[in-house]
Short mmCIF file of C-alpha atoms in Angstrom, two decimals:
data_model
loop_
_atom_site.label_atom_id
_atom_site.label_comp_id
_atom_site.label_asym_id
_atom_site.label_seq_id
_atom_site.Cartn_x
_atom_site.Cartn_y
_atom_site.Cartn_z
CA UNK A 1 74.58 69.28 63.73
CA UNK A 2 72.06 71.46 62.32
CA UNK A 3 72.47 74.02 63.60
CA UNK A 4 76.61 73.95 62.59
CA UNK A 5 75.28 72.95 59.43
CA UNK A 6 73.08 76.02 59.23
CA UNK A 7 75.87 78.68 60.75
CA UNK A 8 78.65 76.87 58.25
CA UNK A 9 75.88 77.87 54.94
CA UNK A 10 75.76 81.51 56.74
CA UNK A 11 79.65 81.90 57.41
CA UNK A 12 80.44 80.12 53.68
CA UNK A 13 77.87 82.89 52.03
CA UNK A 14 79.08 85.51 53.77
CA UNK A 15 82.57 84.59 52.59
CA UNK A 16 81.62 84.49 49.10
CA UNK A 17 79.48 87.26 49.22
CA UNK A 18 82.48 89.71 50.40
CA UNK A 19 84.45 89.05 47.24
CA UNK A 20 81.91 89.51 44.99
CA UNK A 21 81.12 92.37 46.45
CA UNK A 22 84.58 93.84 46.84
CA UNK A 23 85.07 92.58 43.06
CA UNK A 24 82.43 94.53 42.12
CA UNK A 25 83.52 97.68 43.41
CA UNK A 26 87.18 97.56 42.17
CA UNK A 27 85.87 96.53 38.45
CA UNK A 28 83.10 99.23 38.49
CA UNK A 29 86.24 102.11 39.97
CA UNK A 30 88.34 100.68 37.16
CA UNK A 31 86.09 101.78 34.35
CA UNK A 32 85.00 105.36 36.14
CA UNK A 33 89.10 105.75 36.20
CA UNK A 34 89.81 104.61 32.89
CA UNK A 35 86.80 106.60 31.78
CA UNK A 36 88.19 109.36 33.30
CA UNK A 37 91.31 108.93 31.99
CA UNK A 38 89.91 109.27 28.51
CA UNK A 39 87.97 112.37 28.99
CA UNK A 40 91.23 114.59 30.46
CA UNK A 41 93.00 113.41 27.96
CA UNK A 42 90.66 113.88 24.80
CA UNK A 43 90.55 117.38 26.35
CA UNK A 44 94.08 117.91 26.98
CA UNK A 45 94.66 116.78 22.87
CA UNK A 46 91.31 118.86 21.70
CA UNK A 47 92.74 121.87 23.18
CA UNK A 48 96.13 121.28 22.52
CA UNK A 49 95.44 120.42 19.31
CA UNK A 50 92.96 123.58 18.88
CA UNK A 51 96.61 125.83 20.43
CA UNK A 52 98.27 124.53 17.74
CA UNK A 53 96.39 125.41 15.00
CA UNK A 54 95.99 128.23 16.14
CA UNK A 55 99.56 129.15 16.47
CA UNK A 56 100.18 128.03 13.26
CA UNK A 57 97.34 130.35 11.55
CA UNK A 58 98.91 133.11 13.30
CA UNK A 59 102.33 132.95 12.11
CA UNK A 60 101.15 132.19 8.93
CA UNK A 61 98.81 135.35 8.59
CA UNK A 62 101.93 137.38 10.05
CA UNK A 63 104.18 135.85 7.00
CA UNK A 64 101.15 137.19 4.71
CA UNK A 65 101.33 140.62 6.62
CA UNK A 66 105.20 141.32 6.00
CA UNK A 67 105.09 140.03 2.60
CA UNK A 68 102.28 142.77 1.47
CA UNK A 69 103.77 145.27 3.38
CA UNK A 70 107.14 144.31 2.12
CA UNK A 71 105.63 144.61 -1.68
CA UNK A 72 104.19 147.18 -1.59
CA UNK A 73 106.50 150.06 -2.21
CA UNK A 74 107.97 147.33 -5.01
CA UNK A 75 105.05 147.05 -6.64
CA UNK A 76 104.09 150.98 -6.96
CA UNK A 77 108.22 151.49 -8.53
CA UNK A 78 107.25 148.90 -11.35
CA UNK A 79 104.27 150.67 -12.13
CA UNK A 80 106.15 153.86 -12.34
CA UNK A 81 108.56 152.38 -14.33
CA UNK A 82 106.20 150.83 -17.16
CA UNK A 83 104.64 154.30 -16.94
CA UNK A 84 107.41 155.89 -17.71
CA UNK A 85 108.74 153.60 -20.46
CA UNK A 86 105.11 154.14 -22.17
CA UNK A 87 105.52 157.59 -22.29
CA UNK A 88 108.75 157.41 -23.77
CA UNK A 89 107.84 155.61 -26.85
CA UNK A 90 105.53 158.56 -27.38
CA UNK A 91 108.28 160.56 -27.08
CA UNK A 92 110.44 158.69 -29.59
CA UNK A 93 107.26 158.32 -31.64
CA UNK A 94 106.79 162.30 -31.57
CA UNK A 95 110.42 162.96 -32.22
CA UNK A 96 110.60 160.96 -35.83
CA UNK A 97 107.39 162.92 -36.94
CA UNK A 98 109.11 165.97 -36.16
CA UNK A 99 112.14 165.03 -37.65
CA UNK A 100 110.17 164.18 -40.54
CA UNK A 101 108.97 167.67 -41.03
CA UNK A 102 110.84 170.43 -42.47
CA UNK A 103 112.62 173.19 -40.95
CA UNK A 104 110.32 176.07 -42.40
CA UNK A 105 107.48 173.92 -41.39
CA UNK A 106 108.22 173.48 -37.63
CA UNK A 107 105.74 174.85 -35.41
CA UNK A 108 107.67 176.49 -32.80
CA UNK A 109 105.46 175.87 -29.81
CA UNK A 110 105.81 172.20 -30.46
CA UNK A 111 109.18 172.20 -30.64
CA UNK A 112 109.56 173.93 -27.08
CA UNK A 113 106.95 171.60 -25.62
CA UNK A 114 108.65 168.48 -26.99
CA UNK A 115 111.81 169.22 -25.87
CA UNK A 116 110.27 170.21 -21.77
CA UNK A 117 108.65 167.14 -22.00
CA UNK A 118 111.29 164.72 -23.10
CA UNK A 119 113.87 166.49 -20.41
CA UNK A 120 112.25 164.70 -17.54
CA UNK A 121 112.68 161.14 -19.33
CA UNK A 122 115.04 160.53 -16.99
CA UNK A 123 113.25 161.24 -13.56
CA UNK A 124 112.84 157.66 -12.29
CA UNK A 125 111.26 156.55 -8.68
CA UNK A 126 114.02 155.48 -5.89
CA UNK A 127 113.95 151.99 -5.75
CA UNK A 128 114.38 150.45 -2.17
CA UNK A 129 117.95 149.43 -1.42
CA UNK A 130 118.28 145.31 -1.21
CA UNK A 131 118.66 145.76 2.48
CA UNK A 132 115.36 147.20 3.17
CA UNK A 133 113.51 144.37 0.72
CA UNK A 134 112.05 141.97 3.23
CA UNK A 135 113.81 138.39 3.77
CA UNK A 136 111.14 136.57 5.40
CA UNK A 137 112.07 133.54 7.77
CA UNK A 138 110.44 131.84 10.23
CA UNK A 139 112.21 130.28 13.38
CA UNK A 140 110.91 127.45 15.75
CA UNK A 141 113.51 125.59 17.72
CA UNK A 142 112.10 122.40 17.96
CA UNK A 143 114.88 120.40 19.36
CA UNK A 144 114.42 122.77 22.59
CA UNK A 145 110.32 123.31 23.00
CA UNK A 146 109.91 119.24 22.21
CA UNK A 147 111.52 117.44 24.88
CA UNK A 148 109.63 120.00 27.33
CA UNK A 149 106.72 119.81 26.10
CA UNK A 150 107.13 116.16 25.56
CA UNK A 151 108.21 115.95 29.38
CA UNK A 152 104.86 117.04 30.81
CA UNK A 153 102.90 115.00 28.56
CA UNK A 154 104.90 111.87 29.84
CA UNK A 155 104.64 112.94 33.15
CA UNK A 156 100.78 113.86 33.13
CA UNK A 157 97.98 112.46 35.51
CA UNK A 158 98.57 110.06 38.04
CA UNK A 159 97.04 106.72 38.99
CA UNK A 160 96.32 105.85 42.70
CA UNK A 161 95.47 102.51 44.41
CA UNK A 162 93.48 105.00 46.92
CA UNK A 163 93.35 108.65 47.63
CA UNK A 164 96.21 109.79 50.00
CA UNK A 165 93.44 111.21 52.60
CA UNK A 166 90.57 108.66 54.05
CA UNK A 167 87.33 108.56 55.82
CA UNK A 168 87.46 107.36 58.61
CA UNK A 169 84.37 107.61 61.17
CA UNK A 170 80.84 109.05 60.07
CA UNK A 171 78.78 109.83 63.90
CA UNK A 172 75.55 110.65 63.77
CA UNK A 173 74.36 113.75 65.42
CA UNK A 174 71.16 115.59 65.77
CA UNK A 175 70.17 116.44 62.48
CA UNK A 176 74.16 115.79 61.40
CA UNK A 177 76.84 113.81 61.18
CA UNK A 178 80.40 114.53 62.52
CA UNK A 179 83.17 113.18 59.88
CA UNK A 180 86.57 112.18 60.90
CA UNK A 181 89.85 112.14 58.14
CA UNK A 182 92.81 110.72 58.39
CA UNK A 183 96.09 110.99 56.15
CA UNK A 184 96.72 107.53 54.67
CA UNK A 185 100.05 108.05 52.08
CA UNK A 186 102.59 107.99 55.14
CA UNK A 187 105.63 107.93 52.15
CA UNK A 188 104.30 111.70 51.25
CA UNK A 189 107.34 114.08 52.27
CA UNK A 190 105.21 116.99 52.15
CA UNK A 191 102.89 118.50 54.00
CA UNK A 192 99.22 118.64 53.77
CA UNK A 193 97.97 122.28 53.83
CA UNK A 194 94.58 121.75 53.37
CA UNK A 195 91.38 119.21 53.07
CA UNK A 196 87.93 119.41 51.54
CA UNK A 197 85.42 118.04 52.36
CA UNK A 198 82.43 117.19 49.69
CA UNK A 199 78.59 115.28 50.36
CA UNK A 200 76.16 114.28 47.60
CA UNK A 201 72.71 113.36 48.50
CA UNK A 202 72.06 109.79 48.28
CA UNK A 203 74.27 106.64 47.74
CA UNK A 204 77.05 108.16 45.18
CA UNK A 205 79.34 104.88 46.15
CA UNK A 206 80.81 102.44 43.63
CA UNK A 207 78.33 99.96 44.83
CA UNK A 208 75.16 102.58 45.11
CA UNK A 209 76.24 103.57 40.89
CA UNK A 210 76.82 99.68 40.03
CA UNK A 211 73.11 99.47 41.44
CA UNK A 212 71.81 102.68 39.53
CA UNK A 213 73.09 101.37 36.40
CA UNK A 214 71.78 97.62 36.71
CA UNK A 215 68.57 99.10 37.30
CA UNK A 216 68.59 100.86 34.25
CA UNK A 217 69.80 104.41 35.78
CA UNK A 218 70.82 107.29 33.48
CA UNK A 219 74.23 105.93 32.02
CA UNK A 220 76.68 107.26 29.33
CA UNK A 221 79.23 105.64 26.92
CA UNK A 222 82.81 106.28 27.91
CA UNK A 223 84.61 105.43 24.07
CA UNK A 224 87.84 103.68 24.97
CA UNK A 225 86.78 101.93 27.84
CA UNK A 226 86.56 98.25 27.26
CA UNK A 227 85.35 95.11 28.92
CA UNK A 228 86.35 91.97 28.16
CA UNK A 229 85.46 91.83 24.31
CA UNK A 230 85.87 95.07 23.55
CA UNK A 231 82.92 96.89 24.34
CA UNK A 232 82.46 100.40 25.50
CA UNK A 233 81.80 100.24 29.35
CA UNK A 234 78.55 101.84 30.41
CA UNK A 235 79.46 104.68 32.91
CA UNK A 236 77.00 106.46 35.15
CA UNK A 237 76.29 109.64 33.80
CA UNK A 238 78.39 112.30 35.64
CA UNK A 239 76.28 115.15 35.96
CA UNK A 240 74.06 113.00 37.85
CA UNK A 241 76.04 110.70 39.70
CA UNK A 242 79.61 112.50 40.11
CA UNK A 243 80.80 116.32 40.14
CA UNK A 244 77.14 117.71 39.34
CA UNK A 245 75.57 115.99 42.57
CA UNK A 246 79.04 117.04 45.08
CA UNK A 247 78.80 120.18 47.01
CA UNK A 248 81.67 121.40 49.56
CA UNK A 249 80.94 121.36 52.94
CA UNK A 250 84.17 121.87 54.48
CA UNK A 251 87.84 123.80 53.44
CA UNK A 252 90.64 123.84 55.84
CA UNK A 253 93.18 122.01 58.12
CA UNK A 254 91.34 120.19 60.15
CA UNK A 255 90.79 116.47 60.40
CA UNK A 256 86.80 116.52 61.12
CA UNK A 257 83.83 118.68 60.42
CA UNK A 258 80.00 118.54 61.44
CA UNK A 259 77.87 118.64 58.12
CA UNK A 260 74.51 120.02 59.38
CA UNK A 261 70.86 120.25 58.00
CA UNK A 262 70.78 116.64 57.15
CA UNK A 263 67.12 114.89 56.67
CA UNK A 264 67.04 111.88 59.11
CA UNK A 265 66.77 108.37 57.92
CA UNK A 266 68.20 109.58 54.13
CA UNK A 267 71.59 108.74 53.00
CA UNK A 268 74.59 110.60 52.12
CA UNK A 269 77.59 110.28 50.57
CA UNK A 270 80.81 111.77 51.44
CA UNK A 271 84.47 111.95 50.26
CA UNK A 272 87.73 114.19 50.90
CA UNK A 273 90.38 115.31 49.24
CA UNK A 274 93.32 116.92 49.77
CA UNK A 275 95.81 120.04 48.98
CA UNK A 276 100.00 119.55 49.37
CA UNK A 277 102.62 121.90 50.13
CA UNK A 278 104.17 123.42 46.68
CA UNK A 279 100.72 121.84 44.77
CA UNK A 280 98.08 124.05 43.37
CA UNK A 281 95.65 121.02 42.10
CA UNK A 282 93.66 118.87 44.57
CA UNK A 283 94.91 115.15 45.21
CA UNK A 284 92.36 111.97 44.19
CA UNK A 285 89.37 111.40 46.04
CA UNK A 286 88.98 108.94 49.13
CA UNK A 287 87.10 105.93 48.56
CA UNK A 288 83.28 107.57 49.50
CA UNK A 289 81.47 106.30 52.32
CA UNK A 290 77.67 106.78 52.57
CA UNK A 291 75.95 107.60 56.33
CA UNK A 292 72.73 108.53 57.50
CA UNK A 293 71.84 110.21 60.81
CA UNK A 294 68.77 108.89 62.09
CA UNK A 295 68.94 111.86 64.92
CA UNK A 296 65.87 114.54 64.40
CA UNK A 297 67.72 118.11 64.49
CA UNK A 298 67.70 120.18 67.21
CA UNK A 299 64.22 122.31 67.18
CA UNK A 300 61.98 124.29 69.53
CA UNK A 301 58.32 123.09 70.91
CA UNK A 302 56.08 124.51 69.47
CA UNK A 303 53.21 124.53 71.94
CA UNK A 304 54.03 127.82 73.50
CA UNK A 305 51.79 130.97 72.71
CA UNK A 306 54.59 133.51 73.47
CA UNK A 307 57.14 132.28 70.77
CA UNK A 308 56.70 131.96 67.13
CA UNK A 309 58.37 128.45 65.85
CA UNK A 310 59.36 128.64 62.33
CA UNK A 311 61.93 127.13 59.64
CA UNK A 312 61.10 123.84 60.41
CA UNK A 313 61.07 124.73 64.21
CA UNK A 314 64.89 125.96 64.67
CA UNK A 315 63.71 129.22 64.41
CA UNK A 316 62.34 130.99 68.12
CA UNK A 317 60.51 134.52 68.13
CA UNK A 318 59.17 136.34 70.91
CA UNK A 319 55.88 137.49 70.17
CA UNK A 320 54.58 138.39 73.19
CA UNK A 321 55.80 140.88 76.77
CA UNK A 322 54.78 137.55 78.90
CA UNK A 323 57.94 136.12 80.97
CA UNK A 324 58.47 132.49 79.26
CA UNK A 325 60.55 129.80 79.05
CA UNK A 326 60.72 128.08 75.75
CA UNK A 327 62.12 124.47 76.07
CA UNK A 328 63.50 121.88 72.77
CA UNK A 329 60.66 119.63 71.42
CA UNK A 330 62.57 116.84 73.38
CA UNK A 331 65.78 115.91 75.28
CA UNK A 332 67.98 116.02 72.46
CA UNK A 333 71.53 117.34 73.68
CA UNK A 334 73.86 114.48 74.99
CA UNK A 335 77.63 114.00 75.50
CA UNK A 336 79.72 114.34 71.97
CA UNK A 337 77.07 116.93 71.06
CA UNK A 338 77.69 120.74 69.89
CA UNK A 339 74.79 122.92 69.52
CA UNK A 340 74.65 126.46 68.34
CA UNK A 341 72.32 129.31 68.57
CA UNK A 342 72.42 132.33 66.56
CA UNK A 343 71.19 135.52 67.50
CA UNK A 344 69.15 136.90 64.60
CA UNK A 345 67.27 139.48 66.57
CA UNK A 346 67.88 141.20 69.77
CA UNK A 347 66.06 143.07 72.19
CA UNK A 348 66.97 145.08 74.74
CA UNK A 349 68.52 142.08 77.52
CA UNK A 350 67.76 141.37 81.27
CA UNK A 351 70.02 139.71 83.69
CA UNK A 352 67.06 137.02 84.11
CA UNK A 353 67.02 136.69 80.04
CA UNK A 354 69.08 134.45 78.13
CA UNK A 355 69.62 130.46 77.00
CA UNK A 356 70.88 127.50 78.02
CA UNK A 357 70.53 124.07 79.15
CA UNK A 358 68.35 122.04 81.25
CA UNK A 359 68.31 118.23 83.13
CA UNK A 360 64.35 118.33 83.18
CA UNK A 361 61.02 120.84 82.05
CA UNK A 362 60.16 122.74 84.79
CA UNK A 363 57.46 125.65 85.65
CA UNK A 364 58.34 129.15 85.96
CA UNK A 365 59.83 131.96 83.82
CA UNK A 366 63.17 131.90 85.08
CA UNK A 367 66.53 129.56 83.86
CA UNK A 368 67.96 130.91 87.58
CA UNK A 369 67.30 127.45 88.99
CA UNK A 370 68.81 124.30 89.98
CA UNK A 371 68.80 121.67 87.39
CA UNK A 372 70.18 124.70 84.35
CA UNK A 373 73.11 125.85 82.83
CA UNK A 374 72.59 129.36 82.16
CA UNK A 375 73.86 132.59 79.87
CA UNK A 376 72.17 135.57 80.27
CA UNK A 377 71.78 138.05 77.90
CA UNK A 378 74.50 140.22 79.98
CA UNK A 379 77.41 137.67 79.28
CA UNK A 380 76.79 136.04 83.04
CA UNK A 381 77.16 132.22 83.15
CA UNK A 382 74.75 130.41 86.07
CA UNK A 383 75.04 127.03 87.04
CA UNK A 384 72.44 125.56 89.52
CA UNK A 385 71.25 129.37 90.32
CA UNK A 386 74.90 130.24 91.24
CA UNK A 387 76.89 132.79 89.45
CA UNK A 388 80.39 131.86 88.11
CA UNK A 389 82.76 134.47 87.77
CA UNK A 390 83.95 134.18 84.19
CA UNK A 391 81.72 136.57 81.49
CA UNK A 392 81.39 136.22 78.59
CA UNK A 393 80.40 138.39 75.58
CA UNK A 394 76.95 139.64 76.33
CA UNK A 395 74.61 138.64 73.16
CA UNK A 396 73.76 141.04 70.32
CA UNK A 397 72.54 140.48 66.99
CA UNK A 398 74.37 138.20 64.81
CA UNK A 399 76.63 136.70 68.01
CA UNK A 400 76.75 133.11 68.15
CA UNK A 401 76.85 130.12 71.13
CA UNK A 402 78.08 127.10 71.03
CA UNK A 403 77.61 124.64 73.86
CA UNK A 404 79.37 120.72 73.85
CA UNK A 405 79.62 118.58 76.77
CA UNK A 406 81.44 115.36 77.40
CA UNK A 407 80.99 112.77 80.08
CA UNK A 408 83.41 112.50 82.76
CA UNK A 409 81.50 110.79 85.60
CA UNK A 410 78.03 109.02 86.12
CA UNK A 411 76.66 112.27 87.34
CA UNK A 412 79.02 115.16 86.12
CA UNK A 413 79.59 116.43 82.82
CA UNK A 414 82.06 118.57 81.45
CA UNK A 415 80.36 121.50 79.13
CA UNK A 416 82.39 124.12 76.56
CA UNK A 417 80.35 127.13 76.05
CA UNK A 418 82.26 129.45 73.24
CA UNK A 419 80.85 132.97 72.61
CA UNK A 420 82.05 134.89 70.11
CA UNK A 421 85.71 132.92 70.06
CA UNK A 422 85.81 133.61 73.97
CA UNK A 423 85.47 129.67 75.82
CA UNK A 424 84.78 128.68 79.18
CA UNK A 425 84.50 125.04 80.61
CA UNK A 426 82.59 124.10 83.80
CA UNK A 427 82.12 120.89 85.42
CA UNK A 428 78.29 120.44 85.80
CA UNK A 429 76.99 117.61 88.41
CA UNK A 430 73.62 116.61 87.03
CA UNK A 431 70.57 115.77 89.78
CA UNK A 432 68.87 112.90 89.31
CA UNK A 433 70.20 111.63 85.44
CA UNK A 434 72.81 109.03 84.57
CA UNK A 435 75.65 110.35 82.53
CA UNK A 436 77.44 107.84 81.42
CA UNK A 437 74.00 106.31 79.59
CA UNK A 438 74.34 106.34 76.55
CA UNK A 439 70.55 107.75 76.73
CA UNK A 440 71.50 110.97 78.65
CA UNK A 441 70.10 113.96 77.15
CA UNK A 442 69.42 117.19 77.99
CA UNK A 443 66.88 119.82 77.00
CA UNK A 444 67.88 123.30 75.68
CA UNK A 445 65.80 126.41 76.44
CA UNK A 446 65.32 129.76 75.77
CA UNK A 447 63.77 132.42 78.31
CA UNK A 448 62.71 136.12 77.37
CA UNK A 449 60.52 138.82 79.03
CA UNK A 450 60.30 141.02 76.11
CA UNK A 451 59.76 141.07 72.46
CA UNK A 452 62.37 141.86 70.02
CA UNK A 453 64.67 138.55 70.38
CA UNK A 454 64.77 136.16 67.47
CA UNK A 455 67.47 132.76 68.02
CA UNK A 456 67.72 130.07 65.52
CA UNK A 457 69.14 126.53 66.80
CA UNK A 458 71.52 124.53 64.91
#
């Protein structure tokens, strides 16, 4: 009875410790959304605002433009005008002191001069015609521009219950994680052209920001936002929690993508998005998930005189003219696994040089053995010693391998190797390892006689 007793406590606080918790997570999206909501829109209305006032300032300085210009040659006939009146009441002035004089006394110059003078009384500027005088008028058909404009404001933004793309599986690989997508909005007529992919260091979730701010965590008002009685909600401050912390990792169509160069043991959170036929904005975020991988990346040993191990060990360099055979730190490659080297550096190439895999560490300077999967520098792939017939590209600077394997009996795998977009696939029986563990692992290795090669490991 106890014991019941003791599992019913456990069952009944797990039950009421899933609400909460689910509460808690719709309330605290709620507010980010509605605080959201107010920041596009205070933007949208500052800058439309701003357009508008702008507009306005224009067609108001272009109204002052025509009406000077439109003045002008108005302004400079009226002064010619009252110019010339002016001078005529000289004239009219001079004429009754002249007629005042008499005849005998007349000067004769004057009376030549006066009369020159007083002929051009009558030369008066052209004044512009009335359909050259500037009517100005201004024109803004506002039964037309409202409704549209008025139609995309109605129409703006778009509330979700969830994102129409969702997370689906996080797997932890060495030094990674592998994350699976899935389309969720099944009603969506369109289709999907492309997804990305974002991470965040730490826990960016609902839950991981209701946390942050609880314990006193960088937070900002959103104004407009309310709780119950009307106060702002307290929002975690974006450029920590939100865009400024997101980085893509991944653009495409796929549904999956392997984020590498992760720190074991830290979290990480992730969300994905989505791009529609016809749509040049991205759709709402997925609901984020947060993973760790607890998986030490894939690195070289770095024990062995004739290599130098650098960049946190995924970085091999022969150093040395002694044949040697540089093995991983550990068994680290198992089934689901894709590893890739990179050539950074390469020497001149052997048909005994090259990379591949390995079941166990062995002695000797050669991969040309039983127990390795082998690719030569010359493109030749070896499996147990024995050459296969298929080449590949032979490796030069900057080409890249890629090796996978999946389980398909206890002692046989199945392992891709893709070169330089050029695949093969070979069925490799194992000696002496169980393959459906979920423990197998293999080593990698590297083997070079000569200096001049330089392969990072990924």
């Amino acid at each position: 009875m106890k014991l019941n007793s003791s599992y019913g406590r456990i069952e009944s606080s797990g039950l009421i410790h899933c609400p909460r918790s689910f509460k808690r997570k719709v309330d605290c999206s709620a507010s980010m959304t509605l605080g959201h909501i107010d920041a596009a829109f205070g933007e949208i209305k500052t800058r439309l605002v701003d357009s508008l006032e702008r507009r306005r300032a224009a067609l108001k300085a272009e109204v002052i433009s025509i009406q000077k210009e439109g003045l002008a040659p108005l302004i400079a006939c009226r002064e010619i005008v009252c110019q010339k009146l002016e001078e005529t009441e000289e004239y009219i002035l001079e004429g009754k002191a002249l007629l005042g004089t008499a005849v005998g006394d007349l000067p004769v110059v004057d009376c030549s001069s006066y009369c020159e003078q007083a002929s051009n009384l009558g030369n008066l500027p052209a004044v512009p015609k009335l359909e050259e005088v500037p009517r100005i008028s201004f024109d803004l058909r506002v039964g037309e521009v409202l409704p549209d404009l008025l139609k995309v404001v109605v129409s703006a933004g778009r509330v979700s219950r969830m994102g129409p793309v969702q997370l689906t599986q996080l797997e932890e690989k060495p030094g990674a994680l592998l994350v699976h997508w899935e389309e969720v909005d099944l009603e969506r007529t369109v289709d999907v052209l492309s997804f990305r992919l974002q991470c965040a260091h730490g826990d960016l979730s609902e839950s991981g920001i209701a946390t942050a701010v609880e314990g006193g965590g960088d937070v900002e008002e959103s104004e407009g936002t309310s709780k119950g009685k009307g106060t702002p909600t307290r929002l975690p401050s974006t450029s920590r929690f939100l865009e400024g912390n997101f980085h893509d990792m991944y653009r495409g169509p796929e549904t999956e993508h392997l984020v590498r160069d992760l720190k074991p043991g830290e979290q990480y959170t992730f969300r994905v998005c989505c791009r529609v036929e016809g749509d040049t904005e991205w759709s709402a975020w997925s609901l984020p998930r947060v993973a760790a991988t607890n998986q030490d990346h894939f690195c070289w040993e770095d024990k062995n005189p004739n290599y130098l191990v650098t960049n946190e060990n995924k970085i091999a360099t022969k150093i040395t003219s002694d044949p040697s055979i540089l093995f991983s730190r550990s068994a680290q490659f198992g089934s689901g696994h894709s590893i890739e080297f990179t050539i950074l550096e390469a020497g001149v190439g052997c048909s005994d040089e090259g990379l591949g895999l390995v079941n166990t560490r062995f002695d000797g300077d050669s991969l040309l053995q039983v127990g390795a999967l082998f690719l030569n520098t010359l493109g030749c792939v070896f499996v147990d010693g024995a050459e296969k017939t298929t080449r590949l590209p032979p490796l030069v600077k900057g080409s890249k391998v890629a090796f996978s394997c999946e389980r398909i009996r206890e002692d046989r795998i199945r392992v891709n190797i893709d070169s330089n977009n050029k695949t093969v696939t070979y069925d490799w029986r194992v000696e002496g390892a169980s393959c459906e563990s979920e423990h197998f692992r293999l080593f990698f290795a590297l083997c070079f006689g000569e200096t001049g090669w330089k392969v990072l490991v990924e």
